[in-house]
Amino acid sequence: MSISVTHNYTDQPEPEFSAEKLLEVQRFINMYPEGKQKSALMRILHLAEEEFGGWLSVPTMNYVARLLNIQPIEVYEVATFYTMFNIEKPGKVVLEVCRTGPCMLVGSDQIIEYIENKLDIKVGQTSADGMFTLKTAECLGACGYGPMLQCGKHYHEHLTPAKVDELLDTLRKEHSDK
């Protein structure tokens, strides 16, 4: 996966943590030996994603690199490798469907295709109304309960098209006024 330069980042304001969050960043860095500040990268990326709109823009990743005194590419490599990070602005709800072998054997590919058709999007895209982003994930650790997906901190197992419809309706109602 590569970082797409389809946006003009020059007009985006430079992100900056509050003084309180910078103390938290420093606490993360101090957990590791001198010269090993890169070890705090994932924790700081989670913090940055939480603080700066739910995703990691290029300016945000550059800011994190400066905080850790590492090269921006080192941040991009981590942010693009792990599916838990969003490098494009996601919808209000992110659906991550497990796509590994055990889930695939019981229909995850069909569930992914069903969601794509239902929301008129492809994996990695966000629905036109900005509500749903569809992603796939490597093993969500529920091999006996597939096909399954993760939505935030919640897992939805033994999925069928009917269960997907019910889930999408519920999520739309829960998030439509936010």
Coordinates of N, CA, C and O in Angstrom, one line a residue, residues 8 17 31-32 42 49 56 71 82 88 105 128 156:
N8 N -4.3 18.1 -1.8 CA -3.4 19.2 -1.7 C -3.2 19.5 -0.2 O -4.1 20.1 0.5
F17 N -0.3 18.9 18.9 CA -0.9 18.4 20.2 C -0.9 19.5 21.2 O -0.1 20.4 21.2
M31 N 9.3 5.7 28.0 CA 9.1 4.3 28.4 C 10.2 3.4 27.7 O 10.4 2.3 28.1
Y32 N 11.0 4.0 26.8 CA 12.0 3.3 26.1 C 13.4 3.9 26.3 O 13.5 5.0 26.6
M42 N 3.8 3.6 17.5 CA 2.4 3.1 17.4 C 1.5 3.8 18.4 O 0.4 4.2 18.1
E49 N -4.3 9.9 15.8 CA -5.5 9.6 15.0 C -6.7 10.1 15.9 O -7.6 10.6 15.3
L56 N -4.9 9.7 9.8 CA -3.6 10.2 9.8 C -3.3 10.8 8.4 O -2.9 10.1 7.5
Q71 N 12.6 9.8 10.3 CA 12.2 10.2 9.0 C 10.7 10.0 8.7 O 10.2 9.0 9.2
Y82 N -0.3 -1.3 9.0 CA -1.3 -1.8 10.0 C -2.7 -1.3 9.6 O -2.9 -0.1 9.5
E88 N -6.8 7.7 5.1 CA -7.7 8.5 4.4 C -8.9 8.7 5.4 O -9.1 7.9 6.3
L105 N -13.4 -19.4 4.2 CA -14.0 -20.7 3.9 C -15.5 -20.7 4.3 O -16.3 -21.5 3.7
A128 N -21.3 7.3 -0.3 CA -21.5 8.6 -0.7 C -22.0 9.5 0.4 O -21.8 10.7 0.4
H156 N -19.0 -8.6 15.2 CA -20.3 -9.2 14.7 C -19.9 -10.5 14.0 O -19.2 -10.4 13.0

